[in-house]
Coordinates of C-alpha atoms in Angstrom, one line a residue:
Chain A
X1 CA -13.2 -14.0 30.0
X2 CA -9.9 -12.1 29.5
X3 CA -11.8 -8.9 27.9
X4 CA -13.9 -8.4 30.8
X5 CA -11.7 -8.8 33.3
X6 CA -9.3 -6.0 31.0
X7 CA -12.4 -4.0 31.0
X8 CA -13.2 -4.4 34.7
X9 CA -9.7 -3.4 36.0
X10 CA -8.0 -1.4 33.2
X11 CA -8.5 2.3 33.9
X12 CA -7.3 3.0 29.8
X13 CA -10.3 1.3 28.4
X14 CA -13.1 4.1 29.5
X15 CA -11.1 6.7 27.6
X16 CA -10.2 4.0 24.2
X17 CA -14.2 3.0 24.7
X18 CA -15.1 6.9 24.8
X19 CA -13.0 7.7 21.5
X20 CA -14.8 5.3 19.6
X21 CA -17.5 6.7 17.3
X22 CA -20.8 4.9 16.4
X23 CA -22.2 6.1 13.3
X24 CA -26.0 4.7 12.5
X25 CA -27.4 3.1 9.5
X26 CA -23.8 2.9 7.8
X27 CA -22.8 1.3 5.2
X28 CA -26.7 0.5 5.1
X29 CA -29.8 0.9 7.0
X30 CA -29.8 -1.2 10.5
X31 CA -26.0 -1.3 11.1
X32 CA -24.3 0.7 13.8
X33 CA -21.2 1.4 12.4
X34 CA -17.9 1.7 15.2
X35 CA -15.7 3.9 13.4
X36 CA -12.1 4.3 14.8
X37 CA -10.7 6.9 13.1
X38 CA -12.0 9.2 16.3
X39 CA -9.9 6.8 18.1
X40 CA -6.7 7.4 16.2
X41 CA -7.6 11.4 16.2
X42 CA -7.3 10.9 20.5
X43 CA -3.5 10.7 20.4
X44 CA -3.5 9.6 24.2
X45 CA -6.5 6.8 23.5
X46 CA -4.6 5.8 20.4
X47 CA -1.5 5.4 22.3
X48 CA -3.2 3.4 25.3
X49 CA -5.0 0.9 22.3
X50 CA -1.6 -0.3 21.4
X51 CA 0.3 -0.4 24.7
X52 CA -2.3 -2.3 26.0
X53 CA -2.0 -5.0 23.0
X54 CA 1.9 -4.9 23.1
X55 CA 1.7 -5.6 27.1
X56 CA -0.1 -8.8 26.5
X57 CA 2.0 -10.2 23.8
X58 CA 5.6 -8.3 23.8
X59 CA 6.7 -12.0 26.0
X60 CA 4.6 -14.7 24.3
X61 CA 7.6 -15.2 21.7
X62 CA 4.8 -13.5 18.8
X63 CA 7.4 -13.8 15.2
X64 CA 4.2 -12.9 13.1
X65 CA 1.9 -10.3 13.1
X66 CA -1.0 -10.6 10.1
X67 CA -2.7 -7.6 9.9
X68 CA -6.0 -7.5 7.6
X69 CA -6.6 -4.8 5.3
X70 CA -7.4 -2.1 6.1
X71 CA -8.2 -1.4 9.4
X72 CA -5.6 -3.8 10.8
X73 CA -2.8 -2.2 8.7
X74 CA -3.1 0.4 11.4
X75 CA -2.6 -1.1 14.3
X76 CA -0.8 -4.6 13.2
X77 CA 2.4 -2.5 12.4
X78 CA 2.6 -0.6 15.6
X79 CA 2.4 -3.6 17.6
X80 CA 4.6 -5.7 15.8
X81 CA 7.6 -2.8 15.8
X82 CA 7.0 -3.1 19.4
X83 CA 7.4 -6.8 20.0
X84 CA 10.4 -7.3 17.3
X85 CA 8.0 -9.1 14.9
X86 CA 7.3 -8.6 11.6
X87 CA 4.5 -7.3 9.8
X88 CA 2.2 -9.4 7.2
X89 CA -0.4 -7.9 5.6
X90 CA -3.5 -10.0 4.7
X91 CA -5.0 -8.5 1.9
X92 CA -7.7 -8.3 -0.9
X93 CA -7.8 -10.5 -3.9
X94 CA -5.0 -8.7 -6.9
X95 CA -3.4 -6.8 -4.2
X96 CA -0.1 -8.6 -3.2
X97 CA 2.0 -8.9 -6.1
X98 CA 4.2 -12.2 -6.9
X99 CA 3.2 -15.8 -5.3
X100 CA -0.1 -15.6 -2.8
X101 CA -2.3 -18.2 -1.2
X102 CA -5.9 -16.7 -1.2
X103 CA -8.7 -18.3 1.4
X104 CA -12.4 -17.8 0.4
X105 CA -14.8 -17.1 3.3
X106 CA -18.5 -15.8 3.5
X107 CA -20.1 -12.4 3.4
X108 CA -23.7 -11.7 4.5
X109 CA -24.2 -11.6 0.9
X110 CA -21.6 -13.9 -0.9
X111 CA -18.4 -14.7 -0.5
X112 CA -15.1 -12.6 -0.7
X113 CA -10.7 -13.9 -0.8
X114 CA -8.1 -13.1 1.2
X115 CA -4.7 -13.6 -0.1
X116 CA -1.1 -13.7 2.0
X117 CA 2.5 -13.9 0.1
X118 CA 3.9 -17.5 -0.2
X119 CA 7.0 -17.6 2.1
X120 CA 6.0 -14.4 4.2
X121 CA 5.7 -17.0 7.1
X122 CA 7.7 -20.1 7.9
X123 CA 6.2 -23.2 8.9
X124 CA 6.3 -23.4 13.4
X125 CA 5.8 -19.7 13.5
X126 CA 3.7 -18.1 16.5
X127 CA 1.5 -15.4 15.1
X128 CA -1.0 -12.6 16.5
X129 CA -4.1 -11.8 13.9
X130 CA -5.0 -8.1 14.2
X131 CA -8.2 -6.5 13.1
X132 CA -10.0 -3.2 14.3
X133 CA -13.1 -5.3 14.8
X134 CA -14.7 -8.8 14.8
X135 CA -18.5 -9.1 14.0
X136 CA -19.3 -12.8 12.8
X137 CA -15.5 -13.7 12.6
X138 CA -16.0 -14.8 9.5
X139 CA -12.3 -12.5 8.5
X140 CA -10.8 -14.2 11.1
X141 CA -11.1 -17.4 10.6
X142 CA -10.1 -17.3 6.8
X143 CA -6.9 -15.5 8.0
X144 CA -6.3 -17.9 10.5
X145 CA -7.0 -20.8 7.9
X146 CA -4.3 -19.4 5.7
X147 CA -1.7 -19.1 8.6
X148 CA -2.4 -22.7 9.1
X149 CA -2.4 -23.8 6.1
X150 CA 1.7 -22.6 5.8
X151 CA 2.0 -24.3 9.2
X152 CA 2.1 -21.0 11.6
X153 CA 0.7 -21.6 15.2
X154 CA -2.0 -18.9 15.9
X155 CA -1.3 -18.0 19.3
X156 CA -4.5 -15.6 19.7
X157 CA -6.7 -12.9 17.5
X158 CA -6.6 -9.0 18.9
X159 CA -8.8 -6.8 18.2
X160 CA -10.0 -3.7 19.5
X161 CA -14.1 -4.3 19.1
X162 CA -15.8 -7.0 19.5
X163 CA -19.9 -7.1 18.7
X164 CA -20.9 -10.1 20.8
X165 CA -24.4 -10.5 19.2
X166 CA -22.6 -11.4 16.1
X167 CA -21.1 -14.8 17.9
X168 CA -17.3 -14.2 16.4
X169 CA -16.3 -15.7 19.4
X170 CA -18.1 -19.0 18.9
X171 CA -16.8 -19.1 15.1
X172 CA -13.5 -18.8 16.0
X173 CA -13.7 -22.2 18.3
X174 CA -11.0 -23.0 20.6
X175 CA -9.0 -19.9 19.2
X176 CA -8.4 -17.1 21.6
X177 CA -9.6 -14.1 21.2
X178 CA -8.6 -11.0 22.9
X179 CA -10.5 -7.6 23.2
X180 CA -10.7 -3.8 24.4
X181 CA -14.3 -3.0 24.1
X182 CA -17.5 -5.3 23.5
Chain B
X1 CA 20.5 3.5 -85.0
X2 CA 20.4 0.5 -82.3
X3 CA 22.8 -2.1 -83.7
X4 CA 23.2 -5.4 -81.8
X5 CA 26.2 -3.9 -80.4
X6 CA 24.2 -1.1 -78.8
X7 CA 21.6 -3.3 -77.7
X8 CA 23.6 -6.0 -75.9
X9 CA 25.6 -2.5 -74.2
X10 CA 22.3 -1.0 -72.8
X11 CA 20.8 -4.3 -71.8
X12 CA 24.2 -4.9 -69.5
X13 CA 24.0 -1.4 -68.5
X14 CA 20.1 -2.1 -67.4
X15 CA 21.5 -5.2 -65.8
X16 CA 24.4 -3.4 -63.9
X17 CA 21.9 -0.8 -62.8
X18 CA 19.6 -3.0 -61.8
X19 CA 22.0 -5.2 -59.5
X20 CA 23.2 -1.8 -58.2
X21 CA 20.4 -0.8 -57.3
X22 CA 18.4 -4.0 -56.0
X23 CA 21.8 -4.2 -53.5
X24 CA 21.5 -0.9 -52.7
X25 CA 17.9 -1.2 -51.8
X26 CA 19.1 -4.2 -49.7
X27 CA 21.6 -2.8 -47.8
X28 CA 19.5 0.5 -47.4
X29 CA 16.5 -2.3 -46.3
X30 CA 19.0 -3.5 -44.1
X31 CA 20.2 -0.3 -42.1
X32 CA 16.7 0.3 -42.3
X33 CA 15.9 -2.0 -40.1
X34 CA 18.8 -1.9 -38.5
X35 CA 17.6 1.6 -37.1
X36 CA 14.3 0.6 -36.4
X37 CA 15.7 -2.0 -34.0
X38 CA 18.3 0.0 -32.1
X39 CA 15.3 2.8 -32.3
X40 CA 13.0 0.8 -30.9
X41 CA 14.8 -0.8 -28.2
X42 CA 16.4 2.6 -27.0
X43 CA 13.2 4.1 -26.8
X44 CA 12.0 0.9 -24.8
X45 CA 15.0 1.4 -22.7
X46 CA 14.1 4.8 -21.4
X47 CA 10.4 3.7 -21.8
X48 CA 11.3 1.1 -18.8
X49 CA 13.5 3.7 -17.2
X50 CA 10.5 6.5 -17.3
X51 CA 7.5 4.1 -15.9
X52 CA 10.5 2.3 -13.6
X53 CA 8.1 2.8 -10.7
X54 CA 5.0 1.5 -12.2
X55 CA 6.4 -1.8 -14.1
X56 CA 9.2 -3.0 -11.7
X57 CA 6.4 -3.1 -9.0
X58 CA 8.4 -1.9 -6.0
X59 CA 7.3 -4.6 -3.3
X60 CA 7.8 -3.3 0.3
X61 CA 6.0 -6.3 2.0
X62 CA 9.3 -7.7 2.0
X63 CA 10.8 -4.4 4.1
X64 CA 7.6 -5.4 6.3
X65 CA 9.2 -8.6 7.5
X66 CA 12.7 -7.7 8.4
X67 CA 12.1 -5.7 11.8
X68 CA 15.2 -3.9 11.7
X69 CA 14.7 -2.4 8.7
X70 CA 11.3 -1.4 8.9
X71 CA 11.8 0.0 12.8
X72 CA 14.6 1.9 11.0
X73 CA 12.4 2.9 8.3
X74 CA 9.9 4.6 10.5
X75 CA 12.9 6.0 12.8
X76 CA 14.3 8.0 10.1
X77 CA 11.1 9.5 9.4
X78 CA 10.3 10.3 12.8
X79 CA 14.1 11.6 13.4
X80 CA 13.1 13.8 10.8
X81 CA 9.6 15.4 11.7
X82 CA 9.9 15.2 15.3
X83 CA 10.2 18.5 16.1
X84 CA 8.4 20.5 13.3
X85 CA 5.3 20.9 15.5
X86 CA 3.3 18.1 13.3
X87 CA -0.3 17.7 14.8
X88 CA -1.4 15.2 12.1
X89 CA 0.2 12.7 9.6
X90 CA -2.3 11.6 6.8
X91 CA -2.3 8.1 5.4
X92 CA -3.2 7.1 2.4
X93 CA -4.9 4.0 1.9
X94 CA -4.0 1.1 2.1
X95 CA 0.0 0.8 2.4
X96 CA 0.7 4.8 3.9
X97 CA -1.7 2.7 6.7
X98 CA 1.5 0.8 7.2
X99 CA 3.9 3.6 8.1
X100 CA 1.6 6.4 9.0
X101 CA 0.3 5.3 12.6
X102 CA 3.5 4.3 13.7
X103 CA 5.4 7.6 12.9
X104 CA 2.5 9.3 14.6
X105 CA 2.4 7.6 17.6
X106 CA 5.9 9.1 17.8
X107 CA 5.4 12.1 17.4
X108 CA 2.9 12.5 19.5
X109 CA 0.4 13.4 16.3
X110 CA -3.1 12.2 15.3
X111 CA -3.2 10.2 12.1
X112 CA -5.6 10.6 10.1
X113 CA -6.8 7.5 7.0
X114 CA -7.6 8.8 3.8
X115 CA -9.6 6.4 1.9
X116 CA -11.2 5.2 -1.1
X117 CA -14.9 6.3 -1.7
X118 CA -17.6 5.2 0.3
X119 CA -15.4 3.5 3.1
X120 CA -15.3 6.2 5.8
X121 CA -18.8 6.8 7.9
X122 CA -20.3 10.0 8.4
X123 CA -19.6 13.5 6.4
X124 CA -16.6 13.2 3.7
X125 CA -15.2 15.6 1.9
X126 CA -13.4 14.2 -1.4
X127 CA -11.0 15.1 -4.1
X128 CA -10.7 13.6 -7.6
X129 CA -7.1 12.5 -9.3
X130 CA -6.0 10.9 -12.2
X131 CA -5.4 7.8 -12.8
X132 CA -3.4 6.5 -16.1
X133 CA -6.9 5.4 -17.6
X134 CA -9.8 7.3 -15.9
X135 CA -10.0 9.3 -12.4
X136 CA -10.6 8.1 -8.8
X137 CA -11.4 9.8 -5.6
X138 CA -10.0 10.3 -2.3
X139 CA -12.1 11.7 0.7
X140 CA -11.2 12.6 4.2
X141 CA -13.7 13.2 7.3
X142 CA -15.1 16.3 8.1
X143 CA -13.5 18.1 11.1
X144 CA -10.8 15.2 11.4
X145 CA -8.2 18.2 11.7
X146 CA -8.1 22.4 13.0
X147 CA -7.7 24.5 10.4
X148 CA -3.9 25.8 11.0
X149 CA -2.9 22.0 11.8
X150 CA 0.0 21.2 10.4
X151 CA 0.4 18.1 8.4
X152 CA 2.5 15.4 7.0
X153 CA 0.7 13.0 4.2
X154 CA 2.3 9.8 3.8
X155 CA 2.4 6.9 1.3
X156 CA 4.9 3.9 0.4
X157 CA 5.4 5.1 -2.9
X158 CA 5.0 8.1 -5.0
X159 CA 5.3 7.7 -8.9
X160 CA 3.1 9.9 -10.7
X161 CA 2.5 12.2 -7.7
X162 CA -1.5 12.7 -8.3
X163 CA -2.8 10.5 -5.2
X164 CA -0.3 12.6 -3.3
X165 CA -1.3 16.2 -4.9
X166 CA -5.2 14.7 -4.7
X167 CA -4.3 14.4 -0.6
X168 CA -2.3 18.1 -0.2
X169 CA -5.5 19.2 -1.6
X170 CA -8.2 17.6 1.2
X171 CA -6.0 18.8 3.4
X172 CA -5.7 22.2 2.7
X173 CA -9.1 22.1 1.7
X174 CA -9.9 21.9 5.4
X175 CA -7.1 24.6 6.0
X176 CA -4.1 22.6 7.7
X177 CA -0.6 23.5 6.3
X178 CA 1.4 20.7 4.9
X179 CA 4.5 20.3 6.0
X180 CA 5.9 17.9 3.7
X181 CA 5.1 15.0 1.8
X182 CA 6.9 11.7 2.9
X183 CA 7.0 8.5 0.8
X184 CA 9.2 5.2 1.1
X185 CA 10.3 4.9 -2.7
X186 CA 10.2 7.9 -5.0
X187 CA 11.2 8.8 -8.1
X188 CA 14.9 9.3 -8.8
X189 CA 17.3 12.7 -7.8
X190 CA 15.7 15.9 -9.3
X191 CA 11.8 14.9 -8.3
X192 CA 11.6 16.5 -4.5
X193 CA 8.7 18.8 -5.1
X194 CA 5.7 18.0 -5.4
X195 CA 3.2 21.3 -6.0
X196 CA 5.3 23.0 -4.1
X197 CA 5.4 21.0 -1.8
X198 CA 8.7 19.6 -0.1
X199 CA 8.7 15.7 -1.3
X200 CA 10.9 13.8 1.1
X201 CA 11.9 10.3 0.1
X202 CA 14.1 7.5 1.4
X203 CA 14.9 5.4 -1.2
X204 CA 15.0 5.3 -5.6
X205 CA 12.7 2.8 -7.2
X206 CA 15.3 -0.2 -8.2
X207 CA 14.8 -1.4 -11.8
X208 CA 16.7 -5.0 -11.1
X209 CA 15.2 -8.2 -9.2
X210 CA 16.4 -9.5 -6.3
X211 CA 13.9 -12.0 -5.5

């Protein structure tokens, strides 16, 4: 699909791969945890990360980009400064002050809310969801939900990891995904 | 010798008295009161005025989706730090996320998250603030910056000042200079240090809504 062939022929990927730090048996025993915050310390691999998103979307008329807290508030606002869209953070429930919609969606254990402002996003909007990393895509798919639910068109999901094992992919359906690093 | 005469005086004396006094104690009840009220509400006044940044909830989601304003908002700042030979800018979870990164990337610096407890991986160090009711932590990785860096911490908002001080003091901790501190909405004229350190701030909290 589109990551690999990114992966196969983009010499920036190596160096955004290398930055990336894995960190074992965090936040409990079993999980290898990628941590990007080595990524944004490698201000040329940092840089790369977002030209490479803001290539692929700066001409696909993108009006929206979500960004899920908190990981995605890095790299959602970059991006969406570059392509002349604006910014909407999808957040944690009691976050966003005023009029929200929340979406519930599943956790390994239980179930967590994510919440967006009412009238952030008008009905026929194109938006880009932005994460740092997808595992089950269960994040995902309650942000996409509540973009839907307002009437946005998802045009794809970006994010910089992907753990294929996880099937994210599969959970998301027939929506696009886009990644850097699998 | 009380004769009727005397009598019927003192008991219209006791009378006048009393009416005196009973409309004295109502007009004193009144202004009473009446200075409670103007009292009360003047001390609610600059109540509001003093906690202006933490009632009126200063929302800058909304800056978020007007693109010219927010590309100007993170111009200014980088106009500014540019060339002051910043290596890092420190973000302060979640919204300094929002603004942080992108001045960075500017500036050719490293940012660098600082988080709640327990979300960053690997060796932390932390540093406790105050809260209005109780304390909280902040923590910062381990060898994220040099020693001698020099740094720029950055928020959305700065009321009280003790997330900000709790962030100067991680860094410094792990021997970077800061710079300055840089926040979106701040506190009105007079409030541009913070420790001792340089408080830079675009715009006053606004007490009216516009929404």
């Amino acid at each position: 699909m589109a990551s690999a062939d990114v992966k196969a022929q983009d010499p920036r990927i190596a160096g955004i791969s290398s930055a990336i730090r894995v960190i074992p048996d965090f936040p409990k025993p079993g999980i290898m945890f990628q941590d990007i915050t080595t990524l944004l310390l490698d201000t040329k691999a940092f840089r790369d990360t977002i030209d490479l998103f803001v290539e692929r979307y700066k001409d696909k008329n993108i009006s929206v980009v979500a960004g899920i807290e908190a990981r995605g508030f890095i790299f959602g606002p970059p991006i969406a400064l570059a392509i002349g869209a604006k910014f909407v953070p999808m957040r944690k429930p009691k976050k966003l002050p005023g009029e929200v919609i929340s979406e519930e969606y599943s956790l390994e254990y239980g179930k967590d809310v994510m919440e967006m402002h009412v009238g952030a996003v008008q009905a026929g909007e194109r938006a880009l969801i932005v994460d740092d990393l997808v595992a089950t895509g269960g994040t995902l798919s309650a942000a996409i939900r509540l973009l839907e639910r307002v009437g946005v068109h998802v045009v794809e999901c970006a994010c910089v990891i992907e753990l294929p094992e996880l099937k994210g992919r599969e959970r998301l359906g027939e929506k696009p995904l886009f990644v850097l690093v699998s | 010798m009380d004769s009727e005469e005397t009598r019927g005086y003192r008991a219209f004396l006791k009378q006048s008295v009393w009416c005196l006094t009973s409309q004295y104690q109502v007009s004193f009840s009144f202004f009473f009161l009446f200075f409670c009220f103007v009292f009360s509400s003047w001390s609610f006044f600059f109540f509001q005025i003093w906690w202006a940044a933490g009632i009126m909830f200063q929302d800058i989601t909304t800056l978020l989706l007007d693109h010219k304003a927010f590309k100007d908002t993170v111009d200014i700042f980088v106009d500014r730090y540019r060339d002051m030979g910043i290596s890092v800018v420190a973000g302060i979870e979640a919204r300094g996320f929002v603004f942080g990164p992108s001045i960075a990337l500017a500036i050719g610096a490293k940012f660098v998250p600082l988080r709640k407890p327990n979300k960053l991986p690997g060796e932390v160090i932390s540093e406790a603030y105050v809260l209005e009711y109780g304390t909280d932590r902040l923590e910062m990785h381990v060898g994220a910056i040099e020693p001698g860096e020099r740094a720029l911490v950055i928020d959305d908002l700065v009321a009280t000042g003790g997330t900000l001080s709790a962030a100067v003091r991680l860094l410094e901790r792990m021997g970077a200079e800061v710079v300055e501190c840089a926040c979106v909405v701040g506190l009105p004229e007079g409030q541009r240090r913070l420790d001792g350190k340089p408080l830079y701030i675009l715009v006053e909290p606004r007490l009216s809504v516009n929404y």
